[in-house]
PDB file of C-alpha atoms in Angstrom:
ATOM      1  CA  UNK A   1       0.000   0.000   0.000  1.00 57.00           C
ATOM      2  CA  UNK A   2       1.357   3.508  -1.310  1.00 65.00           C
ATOM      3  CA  UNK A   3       1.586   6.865   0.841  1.00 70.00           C
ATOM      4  CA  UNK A   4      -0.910   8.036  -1.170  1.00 67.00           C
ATOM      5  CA  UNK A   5      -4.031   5.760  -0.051  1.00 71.00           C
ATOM      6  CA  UNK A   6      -7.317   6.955   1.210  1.00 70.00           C
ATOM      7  CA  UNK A   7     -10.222   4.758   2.798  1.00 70.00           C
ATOM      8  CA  UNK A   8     -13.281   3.949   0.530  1.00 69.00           C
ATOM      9  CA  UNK A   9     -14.792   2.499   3.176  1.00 70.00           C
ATOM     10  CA  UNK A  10     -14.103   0.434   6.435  1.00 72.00           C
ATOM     11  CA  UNK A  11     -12.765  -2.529   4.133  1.00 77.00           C
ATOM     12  CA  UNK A  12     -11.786  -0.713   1.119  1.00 73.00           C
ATOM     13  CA  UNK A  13      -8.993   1.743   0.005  1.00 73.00           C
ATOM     14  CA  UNK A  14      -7.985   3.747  -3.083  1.00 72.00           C
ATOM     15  CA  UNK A  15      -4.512   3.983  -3.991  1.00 71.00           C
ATOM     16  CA  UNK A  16      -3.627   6.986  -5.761  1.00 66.00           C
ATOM     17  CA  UNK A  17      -0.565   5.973  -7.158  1.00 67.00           C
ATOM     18  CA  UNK A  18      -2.614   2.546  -8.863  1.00 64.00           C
ATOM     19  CA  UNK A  19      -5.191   4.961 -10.683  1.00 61.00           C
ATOM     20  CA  UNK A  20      -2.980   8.111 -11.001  1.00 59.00           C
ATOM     21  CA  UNK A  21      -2.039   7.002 -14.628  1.00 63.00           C
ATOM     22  CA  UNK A  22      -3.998   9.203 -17.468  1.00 62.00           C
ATOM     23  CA  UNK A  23      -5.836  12.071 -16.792  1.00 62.00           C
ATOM     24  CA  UNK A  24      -8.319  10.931 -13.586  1.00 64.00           C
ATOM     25  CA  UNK A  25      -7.893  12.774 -10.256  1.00 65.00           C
ATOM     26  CA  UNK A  26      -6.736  10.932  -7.638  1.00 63.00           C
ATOM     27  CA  UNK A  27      -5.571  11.307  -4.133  1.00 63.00           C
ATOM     28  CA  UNK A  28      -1.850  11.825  -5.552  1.00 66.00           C
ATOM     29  CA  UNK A  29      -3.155  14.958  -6.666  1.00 77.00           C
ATOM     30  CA  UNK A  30      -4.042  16.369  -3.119  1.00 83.00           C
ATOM     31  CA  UNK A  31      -1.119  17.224  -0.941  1.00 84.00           C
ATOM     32  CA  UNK A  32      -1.028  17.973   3.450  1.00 84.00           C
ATOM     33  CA  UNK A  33      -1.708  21.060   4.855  1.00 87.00           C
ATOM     34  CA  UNK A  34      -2.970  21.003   8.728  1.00 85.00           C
ATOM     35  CA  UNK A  35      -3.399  24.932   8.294  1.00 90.00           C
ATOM     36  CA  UNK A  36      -3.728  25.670   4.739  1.00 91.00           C
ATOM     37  CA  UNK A  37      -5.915  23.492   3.319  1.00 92.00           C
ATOM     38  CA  UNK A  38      -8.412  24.563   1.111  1.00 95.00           C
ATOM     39  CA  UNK A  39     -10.817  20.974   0.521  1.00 93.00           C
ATOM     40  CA  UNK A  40     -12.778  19.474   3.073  1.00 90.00           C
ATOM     41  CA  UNK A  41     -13.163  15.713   2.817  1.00 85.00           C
ATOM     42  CA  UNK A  42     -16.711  13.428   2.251  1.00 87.00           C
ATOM     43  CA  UNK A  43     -16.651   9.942   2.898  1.00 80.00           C
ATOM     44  CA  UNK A  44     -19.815   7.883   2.190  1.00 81.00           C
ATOM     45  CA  UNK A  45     -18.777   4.727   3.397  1.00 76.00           C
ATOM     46  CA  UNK A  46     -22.370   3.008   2.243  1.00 78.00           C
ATOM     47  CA  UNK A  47     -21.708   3.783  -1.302  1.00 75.00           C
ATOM     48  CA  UNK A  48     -18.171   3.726  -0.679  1.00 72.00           C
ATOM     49  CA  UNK A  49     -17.416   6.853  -2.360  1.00 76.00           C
ATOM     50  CA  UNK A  50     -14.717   9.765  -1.051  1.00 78.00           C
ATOM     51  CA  UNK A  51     -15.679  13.775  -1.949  1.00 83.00           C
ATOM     52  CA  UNK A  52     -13.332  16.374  -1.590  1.00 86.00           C
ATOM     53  CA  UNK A  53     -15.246  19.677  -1.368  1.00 93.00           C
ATOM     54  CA  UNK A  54     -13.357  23.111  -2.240  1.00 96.00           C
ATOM     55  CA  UNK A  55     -13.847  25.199   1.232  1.00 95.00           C
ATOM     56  CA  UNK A  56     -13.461  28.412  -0.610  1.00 96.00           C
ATOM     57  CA  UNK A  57     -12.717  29.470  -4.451  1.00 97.00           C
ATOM     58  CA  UNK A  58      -9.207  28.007  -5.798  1.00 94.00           C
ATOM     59  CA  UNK A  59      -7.617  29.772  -8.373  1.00 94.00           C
ATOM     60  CA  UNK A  60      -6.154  27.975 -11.331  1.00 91.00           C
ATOM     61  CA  UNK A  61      -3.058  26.366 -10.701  1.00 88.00           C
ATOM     62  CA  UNK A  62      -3.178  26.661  -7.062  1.00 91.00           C
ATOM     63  CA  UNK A  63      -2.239  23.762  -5.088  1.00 90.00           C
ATOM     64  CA  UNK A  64      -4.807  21.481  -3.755  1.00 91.00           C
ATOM     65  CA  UNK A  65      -5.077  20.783  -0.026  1.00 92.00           C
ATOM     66  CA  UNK A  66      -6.381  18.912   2.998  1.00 87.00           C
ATOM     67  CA  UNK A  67      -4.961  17.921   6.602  1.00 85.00           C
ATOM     68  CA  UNK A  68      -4.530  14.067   5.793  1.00 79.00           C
ATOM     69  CA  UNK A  69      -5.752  13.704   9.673  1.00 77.00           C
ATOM     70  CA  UNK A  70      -3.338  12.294  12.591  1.00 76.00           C
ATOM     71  CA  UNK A  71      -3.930   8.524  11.873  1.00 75.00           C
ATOM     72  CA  UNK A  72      -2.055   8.794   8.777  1.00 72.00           C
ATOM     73  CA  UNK A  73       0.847  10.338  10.454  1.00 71.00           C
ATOM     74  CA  UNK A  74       1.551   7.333  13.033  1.00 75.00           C
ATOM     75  CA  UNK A  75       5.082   6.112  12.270  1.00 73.00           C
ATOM     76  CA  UNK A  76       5.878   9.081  10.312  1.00 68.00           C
ATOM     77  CA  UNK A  77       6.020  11.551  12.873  1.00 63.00           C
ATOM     78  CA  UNK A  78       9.112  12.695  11.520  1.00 63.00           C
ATOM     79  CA  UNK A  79       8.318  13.326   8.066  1.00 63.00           C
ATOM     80  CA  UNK A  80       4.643  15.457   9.220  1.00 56.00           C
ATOM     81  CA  UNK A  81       4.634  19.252   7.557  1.00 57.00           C
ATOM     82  CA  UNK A  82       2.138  21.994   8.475  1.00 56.00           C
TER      83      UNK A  82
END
């Protein structure tokens, strides 16, 4: 399992890095802010389908954002940005 997983559901996950090839968005796309970020995320575990909503307008370009939440950063403590 890449860094760059997200939870579908309680038995399922999406790896970025599997479906990041062509032009689909994927969590690769999306990179940690705890402060900054600028999406807000949806999970709807009964249809097992992840959202990411824009919390305010993003310009073109800009850099998309979301704190990846403190249960991804176990073990990697050392490697966690703001």
């Amino acid at each position: 399992v890449s860094d760059y997983c997200m939870t579908a559901d309680h038995e399922h996950v999406i790896d970025g890095v599997l479906v990041a090839k062509g032009d689909h968005f994927t969590p690769a796309h999306i990179n940690h802010s705890s402060k900054r970020w600028n999406l807000m995320r949806r999970s709807r575990y009964r249809y097992q389908q992840v959202s990411y909503i824009a919390t305010r307008d993003i310009e073109p370009g800009e850099e998309l954002l979301t704190d990846y939440g403190r249960k991804y950063w176990e073990g990697r403590q050392e490697q966690e940005m703001e």
